[in-house]
């Protein structure tokens, strides 16, 4: 069965890790596509987002989006929007929900999100 909106992206978090969940079905489908294209990179991205969603030591790979894209609304709450570059074109966008210790995947795909065009 394919993942869908609200599903966990992988095993539950341990200790102080963030839960990683899909904000929508399109993100879940894109996650699956990324897994087919770059399984190792996707695994590293997942582990990084789960452990340190605001990591600043590799800004070319993981960073907060700029301008109006830097914030997103989920369940009525404004949250920081970050990006993880999985491959040269593949991206994951996620919102950091500190109250729920959850990273909500809003976009995952093998190409650049249309919002950046």
PDB file of C-alpha atoms in Angstrom:
ATOM      1  CA  UNK A   1       0.000   0.000   0.000  1.00  0.00           C
ATOM      2  CA  UNK A   2       1.373   3.413  -0.957  1.00  0.00           C
ATOM      3  CA  UNK A   3       1.831   6.090   1.713  1.00  0.00           C
ATOM      4  CA  UNK A   4      -0.633   8.935   1.894  1.00  0.00           C
ATOM      5  CA  UNK A   5      -1.178  12.273   3.611  1.00  0.00           C
ATOM      6  CA  UNK A   6      -0.523  12.125   7.331  1.00  0.00           C
ATOM      7  CA  UNK A   7       1.455   8.889   7.144  1.00  0.00           C
ATOM      8  CA  UNK A   8       4.857   8.612   8.724  1.00  0.00           C
ATOM      9  CA  UNK A   9       7.700   8.581   6.181  1.00  0.00           C
ATOM     10  CA  UNK A  10       9.565   5.823   8.055  1.00  0.00           C
ATOM     11  CA  UNK A  11      10.010   4.357  11.548  1.00  0.00           C
ATOM     12  CA  UNK A  12       8.892   6.425  14.548  1.00  0.00           C
ATOM     13  CA  UNK A  13      11.394   8.879  16.029  1.00  0.00           C
ATOM     14  CA  UNK A  14      13.683   7.917  18.880  1.00  0.00           C
ATOM     15  CA  UNK A  15      14.670  10.181  21.796  1.00  0.00           C
ATOM     16  CA  UNK A  16      14.797  13.807  20.571  1.00  0.00           C
ATOM     17  CA  UNK A  17      14.406  13.090  16.847  1.00  0.00           C
ATOM     18  CA  UNK A  18      11.648  14.695  14.816  1.00  0.00           C
ATOM     19  CA  UNK A  19       8.824  12.649  13.373  1.00  0.00           C
ATOM     20  CA  UNK A  20       8.824  12.863   9.562  1.00  0.00           C
ATOM     21  CA  UNK A  21       5.339  12.792   8.023  1.00  0.00           C
ATOM     22  CA  UNK A  22       3.727  13.590   4.698  1.00  0.00           C
ATOM     23  CA  UNK A  23       1.614  16.753   4.569  1.00  0.00           C
ATOM     24  CA  UNK A  24      -0.142  15.586   1.390  1.00  0.00           C
ATOM     25  CA  UNK A  25      -0.469  12.626  -0.946  1.00  0.00           C
ATOM     26  CA  UNK A  26       1.601  14.274  -3.671  1.00  0.00           C
ATOM     27  CA  UNK A  27       4.574  14.495  -1.291  1.00  0.00           C
ATOM     28  CA  UNK A  28       4.158  10.801  -0.446  1.00  0.00           C
ATOM     29  CA  UNK A  29       4.136   9.887  -4.140  1.00  0.00           C
ATOM     30  CA  UNK A  30       7.176  12.062  -4.804  1.00  0.00           C
ATOM     31  CA  UNK A  31       8.995  10.409  -1.897  1.00  0.00           C
ATOM     32  CA  UNK A  32       8.401   7.031  -3.525  1.00  0.00           C
ATOM     33  CA  UNK A  33       9.749   8.349  -6.841  1.00  0.00           C
ATOM     34  CA  UNK A  34      12.857   9.715  -5.147  1.00  0.00           C
ATOM     35  CA  UNK A  35      13.336   6.324  -3.519  1.00  0.00           C
ATOM     36  CA  UNK A  36      13.382   4.668  -6.925  1.00  0.00           C
ATOM     37  CA  UNK A  37      15.888   7.169  -8.286  1.00  0.00           C
ATOM     38  CA  UNK A  38      18.259   7.781  -5.362  1.00  0.00           C
ATOM     39  CA  UNK A  39      17.634   5.424  -2.460  1.00  0.00           C
ATOM     40  CA  UNK A  40      20.917   6.140  -0.651  1.00  0.00           C
ATOM     41  CA  UNK A  41      20.562   9.900  -0.914  1.00  0.00           C
ATOM     42  CA  UNK A  42      16.939   9.744   0.204  1.00  0.00           C
ATOM     43  CA  UNK A  43      17.925   7.698   3.244  1.00  0.00           C
ATOM     44  CA  UNK A  44      20.608  10.261   4.181  1.00  0.00           C
ATOM     45  CA  UNK A  45      18.086  13.072   3.708  1.00  0.00           C
ATOM     46  CA  UNK A  46      15.543  11.323   5.915  1.00  0.00           C
ATOM     47  CA  UNK A  47      18.082  10.714   8.682  1.00  0.00           C
ATOM     48  CA  UNK A  48      19.317  14.296   8.514  1.00  0.00           C
ATOM     49  CA  UNK A  49      15.837  15.851   8.596  1.00  0.00           C
ATOM     50  CA  UNK A  50      14.779  13.570  11.441  1.00  0.00           C
ATOM     51  CA  UNK A  51      17.882  14.300  13.544  1.00  0.00           C
ATOM     52  CA  UNK A  52      18.590  17.959  12.705  1.00  0.00           C
ATOM     53  CA  UNK A  53      15.895  19.616  10.595  1.00  0.00           C
ATOM     54  CA  UNK A  54      17.658  23.004  10.916  1.00  0.00           C
ATOM     55  CA  UNK A  55      21.226  21.827  10.257  1.00  0.00           C
ATOM     56  CA  UNK A  56      23.402  24.653   8.981  1.00  0.00           C
ATOM     57  CA  UNK A  57      26.651  22.803   8.298  1.00  0.00           C
ATOM     58  CA  UNK A  58      25.796  21.978   4.647  1.00  0.00           C
ATOM     59  CA  UNK A  59      23.865  25.005   3.327  1.00  0.00           C
ATOM     60  CA  UNK A  60      24.169  23.892  -0.288  1.00  0.00           C
ATOM     61  CA  UNK A  61      22.287  20.689   0.590  1.00  0.00           C
ATOM     62  CA  UNK A  62      19.967  21.740   3.475  1.00  0.00           C
ATOM     63  CA  UNK A  63      18.703  25.271   4.102  1.00  0.00           C
ATOM     64  CA  UNK A  64      15.694  27.398   4.891  1.00  0.00           C
ATOM     65  CA  UNK A  65      14.002  28.785   1.811  1.00  0.00           C
ATOM     66  CA  UNK A  66      14.178  32.531   1.272  1.00  0.00           C
ATOM     67  CA  UNK A  67      11.579  35.256   1.037  1.00  0.00           C
ATOM     68  CA  UNK A  68       7.917  34.325   0.841  1.00  0.00           C
ATOM     69  CA  UNK A  69       8.848  30.647   0.388  1.00  0.00           C
ATOM     70  CA  UNK A  70      10.598  30.614   3.794  1.00  0.00           C
ATOM     71  CA  UNK A  71       7.302  30.184   5.641  1.00  0.00           C
ATOM     72  CA  UNK A  72       4.372  27.893   5.013  1.00  0.00           C
ATOM     73  CA  UNK A  73       1.009  27.378   6.670  1.00  0.00           C
ATOM     74  CA  UNK A  74      -0.009  23.939   7.863  1.00  0.00           C
ATOM     75  CA  UNK A  75      -3.087  23.225   9.964  1.00  0.00           C
ATOM     76  CA  UNK A  76      -3.519  26.982  10.425  1.00  0.00           C
ATOM     77  CA  UNK A  77      -0.028  27.528  11.809  1.00  0.00           C
ATOM     78  CA  UNK A  78       2.846  29.438  10.176  1.00  0.00           C
ATOM     79  CA  UNK A  79       5.944  27.232  10.108  1.00  0.00           C
ATOM     80  CA  UNK A  80       9.501  27.535   8.776  1.00  0.00           C
ATOM     81  CA  UNK A  81       9.934  25.953   5.327  1.00  0.00           C
ATOM     82  CA  UNK A  82      13.222  24.214   4.608  1.00  0.00           C
ATOM     83  CA  UNK A  83      14.660  22.392   1.618  1.00  0.00           C
ATOM     84  CA  UNK A  84      16.899  19.362   1.342  1.00  0.00           C
ATOM     85  CA  UNK A  85      18.616  18.755  -2.000  1.00  0.00           C
ATOM     86  CA  UNK A  86      18.506  14.993  -2.508  1.00  0.00           C
ATOM     87  CA  UNK A  87      19.997  14.963  -6.025  1.00  0.00           C
ATOM     88  CA  UNK A  88      20.990  17.627  -8.554  1.00  0.00           C
ATOM     89  CA  UNK A  89      17.300  18.197  -9.320  1.00  0.00           C
ATOM     90  CA  UNK A  90      15.552  16.206  -6.588  1.00  0.00           C
ATOM     91  CA  UNK A  91      14.223  18.164  -3.639  1.00  0.00           C
ATOM     92  CA  UNK A  92      12.350  17.726  -0.380  1.00  0.00           C
ATOM     93  CA  UNK A  93      10.515  20.705   1.106  1.00  0.00           C
ATOM     94  CA  UNK A  94       9.387  20.415   4.685  1.00  0.00           C
ATOM     95  CA  UNK A  95       7.809  22.504   7.417  1.00  0.00           C
ATOM     96  CA  UNK A  96       9.242  22.357  10.922  1.00  0.00           C
ATOM     97  CA  UNK A  97       6.557  21.978  13.584  1.00  0.00           C
ATOM     98  CA  UNK A  98       8.397  22.341  16.896  1.00  0.00           C
ATOM     99  CA  UNK A  99       5.241  21.968  18.979  1.00  0.00           C
ATOM    100  CA  UNK A 100       4.642  18.470  17.555  1.00  0.00           C
ATOM    101  CA  UNK A 101       8.370  17.755  16.886  1.00  0.00           C
ATOM    102  CA  UNK A 102       7.360  16.904  13.346  1.00  0.00           C
ATOM    103  CA  UNK A 103       8.842  17.710   9.952  1.00  0.00           C
ATOM    104  CA  UNK A 104       5.912  17.829   7.533  1.00  0.00           C
ATOM    105  CA  UNK A 105       7.001  16.906   4.002  1.00  0.00           C
ATOM    106  CA  UNK A 106       5.101  19.252   1.671  1.00  0.00           C
ATOM    107  CA  UNK A 107       7.003  18.431  -1.508  1.00  0.00           C
ATOM    108  CA  UNK A 108       9.258  15.590  -2.592  1.00  0.00           C
ATOM    109  CA  UNK A 109      10.234  15.065  -6.175  1.00  0.00           C
ATOM    110  CA  UNK A 110      12.907  14.327  -8.712  1.00  0.00           C
ATOM    111  CA  UNK A 111      12.707  17.844 -10.173  1.00  0.00           C
ATOM    112  CA  UNK A 112      12.625  21.413  -8.907  1.00  0.00           C
ATOM    113  CA  UNK A 113       9.311  22.484  -7.335  1.00  0.00           C
ATOM    114  CA  UNK A 114       7.243  24.685  -9.659  1.00  0.00           C
ATOM    115  CA  UNK A 115       7.123  27.432  -7.024  1.00  0.00           C
ATOM    116  CA  UNK A 116      10.811  28.134  -7.687  1.00  0.00           C
ATOM    117  CA  UNK A 117      10.372  28.675 -11.451  1.00  0.00           C
TER     118      UNK A 117
END
